[in-house]
């Protein structure tokens, strides 16, 4: 049986300490902040990031350096037979395509998964991959399973402010000005490759209801699992744990008996939507792990 290593990036939200606990490798994503380079969860904490965000620092994300990727793989292949590498969605970054290109020099020993996940759903893919590896699946088989299941997830995100969407060019200044005037709370959606607009709410309360209703609709109709017996339910937030925990109670009331995992939203998403965002997500359990 092959010894398979699982590699991901910090877009998954898995911290370096959690990576050690889970037995996986997490590559920190680089950030450029006022022309300085920082690495998520290495020399850039959640607190530092939001402090710099509040100071209106010039923040941008970048892909992992090619040398860092191959050095990580080379080191792991000293102890492992194969690697499953799970980067963020190819629709949100070029890091997936770059990793696929680099893997071609590894004679099949590195399998790069393009399963369109980020944040808590990417995190679940990493945990699933680890469990599949422990069950004896090869790197190639794990890649095939994760890519087969790639559309079996949803994320809904309520944005508290339009400022960062405008700053990143995702909405026009005119749309941002009108939305701010009307005090709109956009709800965004990730189902597959990209971050898309889902709905516009007039209040936080209405936005929360929209997300819960959308998740309920997915459970009932998209996944045909109203009770969530074969579903994972996750939540994420940016910088406001108190609000996130209050929203978690609302979601728990709607989905009684389900375990809900709550984690900070990855900083690569946070820098585009700002503080005060709330997210609810789900992913379908992989059939091979239900056996």
PDB file of C-alpha atoms in Angstrom:
ATOM      1  CA  UNK A   1       0.000   0.000   0.000  1.00  0.00           C
ATOM      2  CA  UNK A   2       1.368   3.419  -1.005  1.00  0.00           C
ATOM      3  CA  UNK A   3       2.159   5.943   1.667  1.00  0.00           C
ATOM      4  CA  UNK A   4       0.259   9.084   0.599  1.00  0.00           C
ATOM      5  CA  UNK A   5       0.923  12.624   1.874  1.00  0.00           C
ATOM      6  CA  UNK A   6      -1.821  15.256   1.791  1.00  0.00           C
ATOM      7  CA  UNK A   7      -0.850  18.844   0.941  1.00  0.00           C
ATOM      8  CA  UNK A   8      -3.056  21.931   0.804  1.00  0.00           C
ATOM      9  CA  UNK A   9      -2.712  25.691   1.205  1.00  0.00           C
ATOM     10  CA  UNK A  10      -3.854  28.099   3.897  1.00  0.00           C
ATOM     11  CA  UNK A  11      -6.891  29.033   1.792  1.00  0.00           C
ATOM     12  CA  UNK A  12      -8.386  25.929   3.399  1.00  0.00           C
ATOM     13  CA  UNK A  13      -8.391  27.720   6.744  1.00  0.00           C
ATOM     14  CA  UNK A  14      -6.348  24.919   8.300  1.00  0.00           C
ATOM     15  CA  UNK A  15      -3.772  26.467  10.615  1.00  0.00           C
ATOM     16  CA  UNK A  16      -0.204  25.255  10.959  1.00  0.00           C
ATOM     17  CA  UNK A  17      -0.947  23.795  14.391  1.00  0.00           C
ATOM     18  CA  UNK A  18      -4.046  22.010  13.069  1.00  0.00           C
ATOM     19  CA  UNK A  19      -1.999  20.653  10.168  1.00  0.00           C
ATOM     20  CA  UNK A  20       0.311  18.914  12.622  1.00  0.00           C
ATOM     21  CA  UNK A  21      -2.681  17.516  14.495  1.00  0.00           C
ATOM     22  CA  UNK A  22      -4.295  16.205  11.285  1.00  0.00           C
ATOM     23  CA  UNK A  23      -1.062  14.921   9.764  1.00  0.00           C
ATOM     24  CA  UNK A  24      -1.222  17.092   6.639  1.00  0.00           C
ATOM     25  CA  UNK A  25       0.982  19.789   5.125  1.00  0.00           C
ATOM     26  CA  UNK A  26      -0.361  23.352   4.736  1.00  0.00           C
ATOM     27  CA  UNK A  27       1.474  25.782   2.460  1.00  0.00           C
ATOM     28  CA  UNK A  28       1.066  29.373   3.738  1.00  0.00           C
ATOM     29  CA  UNK A  29      -0.325  31.789   1.152  1.00  0.00           C
ATOM     30  CA  UNK A  30       1.756  34.929   0.528  1.00  0.00           C
ATOM     31  CA  UNK A  31       0.260  38.395   0.959  1.00  0.00           C
ATOM     32  CA  UNK A  32       1.695  41.701  -0.191  1.00  0.00           C
ATOM     33  CA  UNK A  33       0.902  44.418   2.353  1.00  0.00           C
ATOM     34  CA  UNK A  34       2.269  47.878   1.657  1.00  0.00           C
ATOM     35  CA  UNK A  35       4.998  46.303  -0.526  1.00  0.00           C
ATOM     36  CA  UNK A  36       6.051  43.807   2.140  1.00  0.00           C
ATOM     37  CA  UNK A  37       5.564  40.050   1.836  1.00  0.00           C
ATOM     38  CA  UNK A  38       3.841  38.138   4.619  1.00  0.00           C
ATOM     39  CA  UNK A  39       2.817  34.490   4.920  1.00  0.00           C
ATOM     40  CA  UNK A  40      -0.545  33.519   6.374  1.00  0.00           C
ATOM     41  CA  UNK A  41      -0.281  31.958   9.840  1.00  0.00           C
ATOM     42  CA  UNK A  42       3.522  32.276   9.771  1.00  0.00           C
ATOM     43  CA  UNK A  43       4.171  35.991  10.206  1.00  0.00           C
ATOM     44  CA  UNK A  44       0.626  37.178   9.447  1.00  0.00           C
ATOM     45  CA  UNK A  45      -1.996  36.358  12.061  1.00  0.00           C
ATOM     46  CA  UNK A  46      -5.730  36.975  11.786  1.00  0.00           C
ATOM     47  CA  UNK A  47      -5.368  39.867  14.254  1.00  0.00           C
ATOM     48  CA  UNK A  48      -2.476  41.443  12.330  1.00  0.00           C
ATOM     49  CA  UNK A  49      -4.345  41.117   9.046  1.00  0.00           C
ATOM     50  CA  UNK A  50      -7.521  42.839  10.258  1.00  0.00           C
ATOM     51  CA  UNK A  51      -5.512  45.557  11.957  1.00  0.00           C
ATOM     52  CA  UNK A  52      -3.784  46.333   8.663  1.00  0.00           C
ATOM     53  CA  UNK A  53      -7.129  46.102   6.846  1.00  0.00           C
ATOM     54  CA  UNK A  54      -8.641  48.638   9.238  1.00  0.00           C
ATOM     55  CA  UNK A  55      -5.730  50.962   8.489  1.00  0.00           C
ATOM     56  CA  UNK A  56      -6.630  50.752   4.783  1.00  0.00           C
ATOM     57  CA  UNK A  57      -3.301  49.150   3.932  1.00  0.00           C
ATOM     58  CA  UNK A  58      -2.690  48.129   0.340  1.00  0.00           C
ATOM     59  CA  UNK A  59      -3.270  44.354   0.513  1.00  0.00           C
ATOM     60  CA  UNK A  60      -3.090  41.829  -2.301  1.00  0.00           C
ATOM     61  CA  UNK A  61      -2.772  38.070  -2.496  1.00  0.00           C
ATOM     62  CA  UNK A  62      -0.341  35.997  -4.495  1.00  0.00           C
ATOM     63  CA  UNK A  63       0.265  32.398  -5.479  1.00  0.00           C
ATOM     64  CA  UNK A  64       2.821  30.294  -3.606  1.00  0.00           C
ATOM     65  CA  UNK A  65       6.280  30.583  -5.114  1.00  0.00           C
ATOM     66  CA  UNK A  66       7.083  27.784  -7.551  1.00  0.00           C
ATOM     67  CA  UNK A  67      10.226  26.925  -5.598  1.00  0.00           C
ATOM     68  CA  UNK A  68       8.278  26.637  -2.345  1.00  0.00           C
ATOM     69  CA  UNK A  69       5.826  24.218  -3.961  1.00  0.00           C
ATOM     70  CA  UNK A  70       8.442  21.929  -5.468  1.00  0.00           C
ATOM     71  CA  UNK A  71      10.667  22.089  -2.363  1.00  0.00           C
ATOM     72  CA  UNK A  72       7.687  20.978  -0.256  1.00  0.00           C
ATOM     73  CA  UNK A  73       6.928  18.096  -2.616  1.00  0.00           C
ATOM     74  CA  UNK A  74      10.583  17.037  -2.841  1.00  0.00           C
ATOM     75  CA  UNK A  75      10.913  16.947   0.942  1.00  0.00           C
ATOM     76  CA  UNK A  76       7.719  14.910   1.385  1.00  0.00           C
ATOM     77  CA  UNK A  77       8.683  12.413  -1.307  1.00  0.00           C
ATOM     78  CA  UNK A  78      11.700  11.452   0.793  1.00  0.00           C
ATOM     79  CA  UNK A  79       9.253   9.810   3.216  1.00  0.00           C
ATOM     80  CA  UNK A  80       6.105   9.258   1.139  1.00  0.00           C
ATOM     81  CA  UNK A  81       5.423   7.366  -2.071  1.00  0.00           C
ATOM     82  CA  UNK A  82       2.818   9.802  -3.410  1.00  0.00           C
ATOM     83  CA  UNK A  83       1.274  13.214  -2.781  1.00  0.00           C
ATOM     84  CA  UNK A  84      -2.269  14.535  -3.114  1.00  0.00           C
ATOM     85  CA  UNK A  85      -2.086  18.315  -3.484  1.00  0.00           C
ATOM     86  CA  UNK A  86      -5.363  20.213  -2.891  1.00  0.00           C
ATOM     87  CA  UNK A  87      -5.071  23.919  -3.789  1.00  0.00           C
ATOM     88  CA  UNK A  88      -7.801  26.551  -3.782  1.00  0.00           C
ATOM     89  CA  UNK A  89     -10.329  26.612  -6.628  1.00  0.00           C
ATOM     90  CA  UNK A  90      -8.849  27.160 -10.084  1.00  0.00           C
ATOM     91  CA  UNK A  91     -11.640  29.687 -10.666  1.00  0.00           C
ATOM     92  CA  UNK A  92     -10.273  31.944  -7.928  1.00  0.00           C
ATOM     93  CA  UNK A  93      -6.516  31.638  -8.467  1.00  0.00           C
ATOM     94  CA  UNK A  94      -3.944  30.434 -10.948  1.00  0.00           C
ATOM     95  CA  UNK A  95      -2.171  28.382  -8.267  1.00  0.00           C
ATOM     96  CA  UNK A  96      -4.055  25.226  -9.240  1.00  0.00           C
ATOM     97  CA  UNK A  97      -2.993  25.369 -12.904  1.00  0.00           C
ATOM     98  CA  UNK A  98       0.577  26.136 -11.860  1.00  0.00           C
ATOM     99  CA  UNK A  99       0.632  23.125  -9.531  1.00  0.00           C
ATOM    100  CA  UNK A 100      -0.792  20.881 -12.270  1.00  0.00           C
ATOM    101  CA  UNK A 101       1.972  22.032 -14.631  1.00  0.00           C
ATOM    102  CA  UNK A 102       4.669  21.446 -12.004  1.00  0.00           C
ATOM    103  CA  UNK A 103       3.316  17.985 -11.169  1.00  0.00           C
ATOM    104  CA  UNK A 104       4.026  16.801 -14.721  1.00  0.00           C
ATOM    105  CA  UNK A 105       7.697  16.473 -13.788  1.00  0.00           C
ATOM    106  CA  UNK A 106       6.936  14.015 -10.987  1.00  0.00           C
ATOM    107  CA  UNK A 107       6.015  10.906 -13.005  1.00  0.00           C
ATOM    108  CA  UNK A 108       2.548  10.614 -11.476  1.00  0.00           C
ATOM    109  CA  UNK A 109       3.773  10.717  -7.881  1.00  0.00           C
ATOM    110  CA  UNK A 110       2.054  14.096  -7.333  1.00  0.00           C
ATOM    111  CA  UNK A 111      -1.679  14.301  -8.037  1.00  0.00           C
ATOM    112  CA  UNK A 112      -3.131  17.838  -8.057  1.00  0.00           C
ATOM    113  CA  UNK A 113      -6.849  18.041  -7.256  1.00  0.00           C
ATOM    114  CA  UNK A 114      -8.926  20.638  -9.090  1.00  0.00           C
ATOM    115  CA  UNK A 115     -12.151  20.296  -7.136  1.00  0.00           C
ATOM    116  CA  UNK A 116     -13.285  23.946  -7.025  1.00  0.00           C
ATOM    117  CA  UNK A 117     -13.202  24.338  -3.245  1.00  0.00           C
ATOM    118  CA  UNK A 118     -12.056  27.078  -0.877  1.00  0.00           C
ATOM    119  CA  UNK A 119     -12.243  27.814   2.843  1.00  0.00           C
ATOM    120  CA  UNK A 120     -14.326  25.368   4.886  1.00  0.00           C
ATOM    121  CA  UNK A 121     -15.284  23.182   1.893  1.00  0.00           C
ATOM    122  CA  UNK A 122     -11.617  22.947   0.845  1.00  0.00           C
ATOM    123  CA  UNK A 123     -10.833  22.064   4.451  1.00  0.00           C
ATOM    124  CA  UNK A 124     -13.352  19.218   4.312  1.00  0.00           C
ATOM    125  CA  UNK A 125     -11.759  17.928   1.097  1.00  0.00           C
ATOM    126  CA  UNK A 126      -8.401  17.791   2.875  1.00  0.00           C
ATOM    127  CA  UNK A 127      -9.872  15.821   5.780  1.00  0.00           C
ATOM    128  CA  UNK A 128     -11.645  13.496   3.328  1.00  0.00           C
ATOM    129  CA  UNK A 129      -8.403  12.966   1.400  1.00  0.00           C
ATOM    130  CA  UNK A 130      -6.564  12.114   4.609  1.00  0.00           C
ATOM    131  CA  UNK A 131      -9.220   9.572   5.563  1.00  0.00           C
ATOM    132  CA  UNK A 132      -9.190   8.041   2.080  1.00  0.00           C
ATOM    133  CA  UNK A 133      -5.398   7.728   2.256  1.00  0.00           C
ATOM    134  CA  UNK A 134      -5.691   5.976   5.614  1.00  0.00           C
ATOM    135  CA  UNK A 135      -8.171   3.579   4.012  1.00  0.00           C
ATOM    136  CA  UNK A 136      -5.532   2.635   1.452  1.00  0.00           C
ATOM    137  CA  UNK A 137      -6.633   4.638  -1.589  1.00  0.00           C
ATOM    138  CA  UNK A 138      -3.861   5.709  -3.964  1.00  0.00           C
ATOM    139  CA  UNK A 139      -3.156   9.357  -4.751  1.00  0.00           C
ATOM    140  CA  UNK A 140      -4.686   8.968  -8.213  1.00  0.00           C
ATOM    141  CA  UNK A 141      -7.850   7.363  -6.795  1.00  0.00           C
ATOM    142  CA  UNK A 142      -8.201  10.139  -4.187  1.00  0.00           C
ATOM    143  CA  UNK A 143      -7.868  12.793  -6.899  1.00  0.00           C
ATOM    144  CA  UNK A 144     -10.547  11.074  -9.003  1.00  0.00           C
ATOM    145  CA  UNK A 145     -12.958  10.821  -6.051  1.00  0.00           C
ATOM    146  CA  UNK A 146     -12.514  14.458  -4.959  1.00  0.00           C
ATOM    147  CA  UNK A 147     -12.935  15.780  -8.495  1.00  0.00           C
ATOM    148  CA  UNK A 148     -15.992  13.583  -9.029  1.00  0.00           C
ATOM    149  CA  UNK A 149     -17.553  15.149  -5.919  1.00  0.00           C
ATOM    150  CA  UNK A 150     -16.416  18.717  -6.615  1.00  0.00           C
ATOM    151  CA  UNK A 151     -19.873  20.188  -7.229  1.00  0.00           C
ATOM    152  CA  UNK A 152     -21.358  18.609  -4.116  1.00  0.00           C
ATOM    153  CA  UNK A 153     -20.907  21.703  -1.964  1.00  0.00           C
ATOM    154  CA  UNK A 154     -22.254  25.226  -1.423  1.00  0.00           C
ATOM    155  CA  UNK A 155     -21.058  28.364   0.345  1.00  0.00           C
ATOM    156  CA  UNK A 156     -23.221  31.426   1.037  1.00  0.00           C
ATOM    157  CA  UNK A 157     -21.511  34.567   2.359  1.00  0.00           C
ATOM    158  CA  UNK A 158     -23.107  37.727   3.752  1.00  0.00           C
ATOM    159  CA  UNK A 159     -20.944  40.792   3.176  1.00  0.00           C
ATOM    160  CA  UNK A 160     -21.241  43.533   5.799  1.00  0.00           C
ATOM    161  CA  UNK A 161     -19.712  46.314   3.710  1.00  0.00           C
ATOM    162  CA  UNK A 162     -19.416  47.019  -0.021  1.00  0.00           C
ATOM    163  CA  UNK A 163     -16.140  48.902   0.392  1.00  0.00           C
ATOM    164  CA  UNK A 164     -13.824  45.951  -0.238  1.00  0.00           C
ATOM    165  CA  UNK A 165     -15.805  44.609  -3.191  1.00  0.00           C
ATOM    166  CA  UNK A 166     -15.496  48.075  -4.746  1.00  0.00           C
ATOM    167  CA  UNK A 167     -11.800  48.322  -3.885  1.00  0.00           C
ATOM    168  CA  UNK A 168     -11.124  44.964  -5.529  1.00  0.00           C
ATOM    169  CA  UNK A 169     -13.032  45.940  -8.657  1.00  0.00           C
ATOM    170  CA  UNK A 170     -15.736  43.330  -8.159  1.00  0.00           C
ATOM    171  CA  UNK A 171     -18.472  45.983  -8.249  1.00  0.00           C
ATOM    172  CA  UNK A 172     -18.480  49.468  -9.766  1.00  0.00           C
ATOM    173  CA  UNK A 173     -18.143  52.591  -7.606  1.00  0.00           C
ATOM    174  CA  UNK A 174     -21.677  53.608  -8.651  1.00  0.00           C
ATOM    175  CA  UNK A 175     -23.117  50.248  -7.573  1.00  0.00           C
ATOM    176  CA  UNK A 176     -21.204  50.461  -4.297  1.00  0.00           C
ATOM    177  CA  UNK A 177     -22.466  53.987  -3.644  1.00  0.00           C
ATOM    178  CA  UNK A 178     -26.071  52.986  -4.344  1.00  0.00           C
ATOM    179  CA  UNK A 179     -25.760  49.836  -2.249  1.00  0.00           C
ATOM    180  CA  UNK A 180     -24.272  51.796   0.644  1.00  0.00           C
ATOM    181  CA  UNK A 181     -27.038  54.389   0.386  1.00  0.00           C
ATOM    182  CA  UNK A 182     -29.681  51.651   0.488  1.00  0.00           C
ATOM    183  CA  UNK A 183     -27.730  49.834   3.221  1.00  0.00           C
ATOM    184  CA  UNK A 184     -27.705  46.622   1.191  1.00  0.00           C
ATOM    185  CA  UNK A 185     -26.145  43.451   2.563  1.00  0.00           C
ATOM    186  CA  UNK A 186     -25.128  41.340  -0.458  1.00  0.00           C
ATOM    187  CA  UNK A 187     -25.202  37.564  -0.177  1.00  0.00           C
ATOM    188  CA  UNK A 188     -22.559  35.895  -2.316  1.00  0.00           C
ATOM    189  CA  UNK A 189     -22.407  32.283  -3.425  1.00  0.00           C
ATOM    190  CA  UNK A 190     -19.686  29.789  -4.267  1.00  0.00           C
ATOM    191  CA  UNK A 191     -20.925  26.686  -6.058  1.00  0.00           C
ATOM    192  CA  UNK A 192     -18.039  25.537  -8.181  1.00  0.00           C
ATOM    193  CA  UNK A 193     -15.464  27.833  -9.683  1.00  0.00           C
ATOM    194  CA  UNK A 194     -16.242  31.420  -8.765  1.00  0.00           C
ATOM    195  CA  UNK A 195     -17.582  33.848  -6.199  1.00  0.00           C
ATOM    196  CA  UNK A 196     -20.926  35.052  -7.586  1.00  0.00           C
ATOM    197  CA  UNK A 197     -23.747  37.332  -6.477  1.00  0.00           C
ATOM    198  CA  UNK A 198     -26.687  35.399  -5.004  1.00  0.00           C
ATOM    199  CA  UNK A 199     -29.081  37.946  -3.465  1.00  0.00           C
ATOM    200  CA  UNK A 200     -29.325  41.411  -1.914  1.00  0.00           C
ATOM    201  CA  UNK A 201     -30.758  41.936   1.555  1.00  0.00           C
ATOM    202  CA  UNK A 202     -31.779  45.181   3.254  1.00  0.00           C
ATOM    203  CA  UNK A 203     -30.794  44.059   6.743  1.00  0.00           C
ATOM    204  CA  UNK A 204     -28.422  41.608   8.418  1.00  0.00           C
ATOM    205  CA  UNK A 205     -31.442  39.697   9.739  1.00  0.00           C
ATOM    206  CA  UNK A 206     -32.831  39.312   6.219  1.00  0.00           C
ATOM    207  CA  UNK A 207     -29.429  38.254   4.855  1.00  0.00           C
ATOM    208  CA  UNK A 208     -29.094  35.574   7.524  1.00  0.00           C
ATOM    209  CA  UNK A 209     -32.562  34.253   6.683  1.00  0.00           C
ATOM    210  CA  UNK A 210     -31.681  34.180   2.978  1.00  0.00           C
ATOM    211  CA  UNK A 211     -28.570  32.091   3.693  1.00  0.00           C
ATOM    212  CA  UNK A 212     -30.420  29.664   5.951  1.00  0.00           C
ATOM    213  CA  UNK A 213     -33.252  29.334   3.412  1.00  0.00           C
ATOM    214  CA  UNK A 214     -30.733  28.751   0.604  1.00  0.00           C
ATOM    215  CA  UNK A 215     -28.981  26.069   2.644  1.00  0.00           C
ATOM    216  CA  UNK A 216     -32.302  24.423   3.501  1.00  0.00           C
ATOM    217  CA  UNK A 217     -33.231  24.444  -0.195  1.00  0.00           C
ATOM    218  CA  UNK A 218     -29.903  22.796  -1.067  1.00  0.00           C
ATOM    219  CA  UNK A 219     -30.436  20.101   1.552  1.00  0.00           C
ATOM    220  CA  UNK A 220     -33.997  19.424   0.374  1.00  0.00           C
ATOM    221  CA  UNK A 221     -33.650  19.669  -3.392  1.00  0.00           C
ATOM    222  CA  UNK A 222     -30.042  19.814  -4.541  1.00  0.00           C
ATOM    223  CA  UNK A 223     -28.743  17.058  -2.276  1.00  0.00           C
ATOM    224  CA  UNK A 224     -32.042  15.275  -1.561  1.00  0.00           C
ATOM    225  CA  UNK A 225     -31.070  14.943   2.103  1.00  0.00           C
ATOM    226  CA  UNK A 226     -33.488  17.071   4.193  1.00  0.00           C
ATOM    227  CA  UNK A 227     -32.188  15.759   7.513  1.00  0.00           C
ATOM    228  CA  UNK A 228     -28.549  16.133   6.476  1.00  0.00           C
ATOM    229  CA  UNK A 229     -27.676  12.550   7.330  1.00  0.00           C
ATOM    230  CA  UNK A 230     -24.968  12.478   4.678  1.00  0.00           C
ATOM    231  CA  UNK A 231     -23.964  16.135   4.828  1.00  0.00           C
ATOM    232  CA  UNK A 232     -21.317  18.240   6.534  1.00  0.00           C
ATOM    233  CA  UNK A 233     -22.463  21.658   7.745  1.00  0.00           C
ATOM    234  CA  UNK A 234     -19.844  24.334   8.282  1.00  0.00           C
ATOM    235  CA  UNK A 235     -19.707  28.031   9.060  1.00  0.00           C
ATOM    236  CA  UNK A 236     -17.085  30.741   8.698  1.00  0.00           C
ATOM    237  CA  UNK A 237     -16.694  34.379   9.650  1.00  0.00           C
ATOM    238  CA  UNK A 238     -14.393  37.354   9.322  1.00  0.00           C
ATOM    239  CA  UNK A 239     -13.134  38.963  12.502  1.00  0.00           C
ATOM    240  CA  UNK A 240     -16.332  38.945  14.571  1.00  0.00           C
ATOM    241  CA  UNK A 241     -16.563  35.735  16.560  1.00  0.00           C
ATOM    242  CA  UNK A 242     -19.405  36.995  18.766  1.00  0.00           C
ATOM    243  CA  UNK A 243     -21.709  37.584  15.778  1.00  0.00           C
ATOM    244  CA  UNK A 244     -20.632  34.280  14.255  1.00  0.00           C
ATOM    245  CA  UNK A 245     -21.509  32.333  17.401  1.00  0.00           C
ATOM    246  CA  UNK A 246     -24.917  34.044  17.568  1.00  0.00           C
ATOM    247  CA  UNK A 247     -25.582  33.109  13.935  1.00  0.00           C
ATOM    248  CA  UNK A 248     -24.415  29.567  14.637  1.00  0.00           C
ATOM    249  CA  UNK A 249     -27.217  29.222  17.196  1.00  0.00           C
ATOM    250  CA  UNK A 250     -29.728  30.274  14.531  1.00  0.00           C
ATOM    251  CA  UNK A 251     -28.369  27.699  12.089  1.00  0.00           C
ATOM    252  CA  UNK A 252     -28.373  25.001  14.787  1.00  0.00           C
ATOM    253  CA  UNK A 253     -32.050  25.714  15.425  1.00  0.00           C
ATOM    254  CA  UNK A 254     -32.812  25.207  11.720  1.00  0.00           C
ATOM    255  CA  UNK A 255     -30.724  22.023  11.460  1.00  0.00           C
ATOM    256  CA  UNK A 256     -31.157  20.348  14.866  1.00  0.00           C
ATOM    257  CA  UNK A 257     -28.828  17.511  15.718  1.00  0.00           C
ATOM    258  CA  UNK A 258     -26.215  18.406  13.104  1.00  0.00           C
ATOM    259  CA  UNK A 259     -22.662  19.079  14.177  1.00  0.00           C
ATOM    260  CA  UNK A 260     -21.602  22.509  12.907  1.00  0.00           C
ATOM    261  CA  UNK A 261     -17.927  23.383  12.552  1.00  0.00           C
ATOM    262  CA  UNK A 262     -17.155  27.113  12.885  1.00  0.00           C
ATOM    263  CA  UNK A 263     -13.841  28.543  11.644  1.00  0.00           C
ATOM    264  CA  UNK A 264     -12.431  31.898  10.512  1.00  0.00           C
ATOM    265  CA  UNK A 265     -12.786  32.501   6.786  1.00  0.00           C
ATOM    266  CA  UNK A 266      -9.462  32.193   4.981  1.00  0.00           C
ATOM    267  CA  UNK A 267      -7.677  35.527   4.640  1.00  0.00           C
ATOM    268  CA  UNK A 268      -7.497  35.236   0.842  1.00  0.00           C
ATOM    269  CA  UNK A 269     -11.304  35.547   0.786  1.00  0.00           C
ATOM    270  CA  UNK A 270     -11.464  38.018   3.666  1.00  0.00           C
ATOM    271  CA  UNK A 271      -9.264  40.594   1.934  1.00  0.00           C
ATOM    272  CA  UNK A 272     -11.853  40.853  -0.861  1.00  0.00           C
ATOM    273  CA  UNK A 273     -14.945  41.116   1.347  1.00  0.00           C
ATOM    274  CA  UNK A 274     -13.739  42.736   4.566  1.00  0.00           C
ATOM    275  CA  UNK A 275     -14.637  42.235   8.246  1.00  0.00           C
ATOM    276  CA  UNK A 276     -18.093  41.405   9.549  1.00  0.00           C
ATOM    277  CA  UNK A 277     -18.867  38.755   6.933  1.00  0.00           C
ATOM    278  CA  UNK A 278     -20.697  35.551   7.840  1.00  0.00           C
ATOM    279  CA  UNK A 279     -20.802  32.337   5.836  1.00  0.00           C
ATOM    280  CA  UNK A 280     -22.647  29.049   5.960  1.00  0.00           C
ATOM    281  CA  UNK A 281     -21.514  26.098   3.871  1.00  0.00           C
ATOM    282  CA  UNK A 282     -22.218  22.464   3.284  1.00  0.00           C
ATOM    283  CA  UNK A 283     -20.625  19.557   1.475  1.00  0.00           C
ATOM    284  CA  UNK A 284     -21.872  16.078   0.781  1.00  0.00           C
ATOM    285  CA  UNK A 285     -20.168  13.163   2.473  1.00  0.00           C
ATOM    286  CA  UNK A 286     -18.150  11.021   0.075  1.00  0.00           C
ATOM    287  CA  UNK A 287     -19.796   7.609  -0.513  1.00  0.00           C
ATOM    288  CA  UNK A 288     -16.467   5.787  -0.097  1.00  0.00           C
ATOM    289  CA  UNK A 289     -16.227   7.138   3.457  1.00  0.00           C
ATOM    290  CA  UNK A 290     -19.722   5.959   4.383  1.00  0.00           C
ATOM    291  CA  UNK A 291     -18.905   2.316   3.744  1.00  0.00           C
TER     292      UNK A 291
END
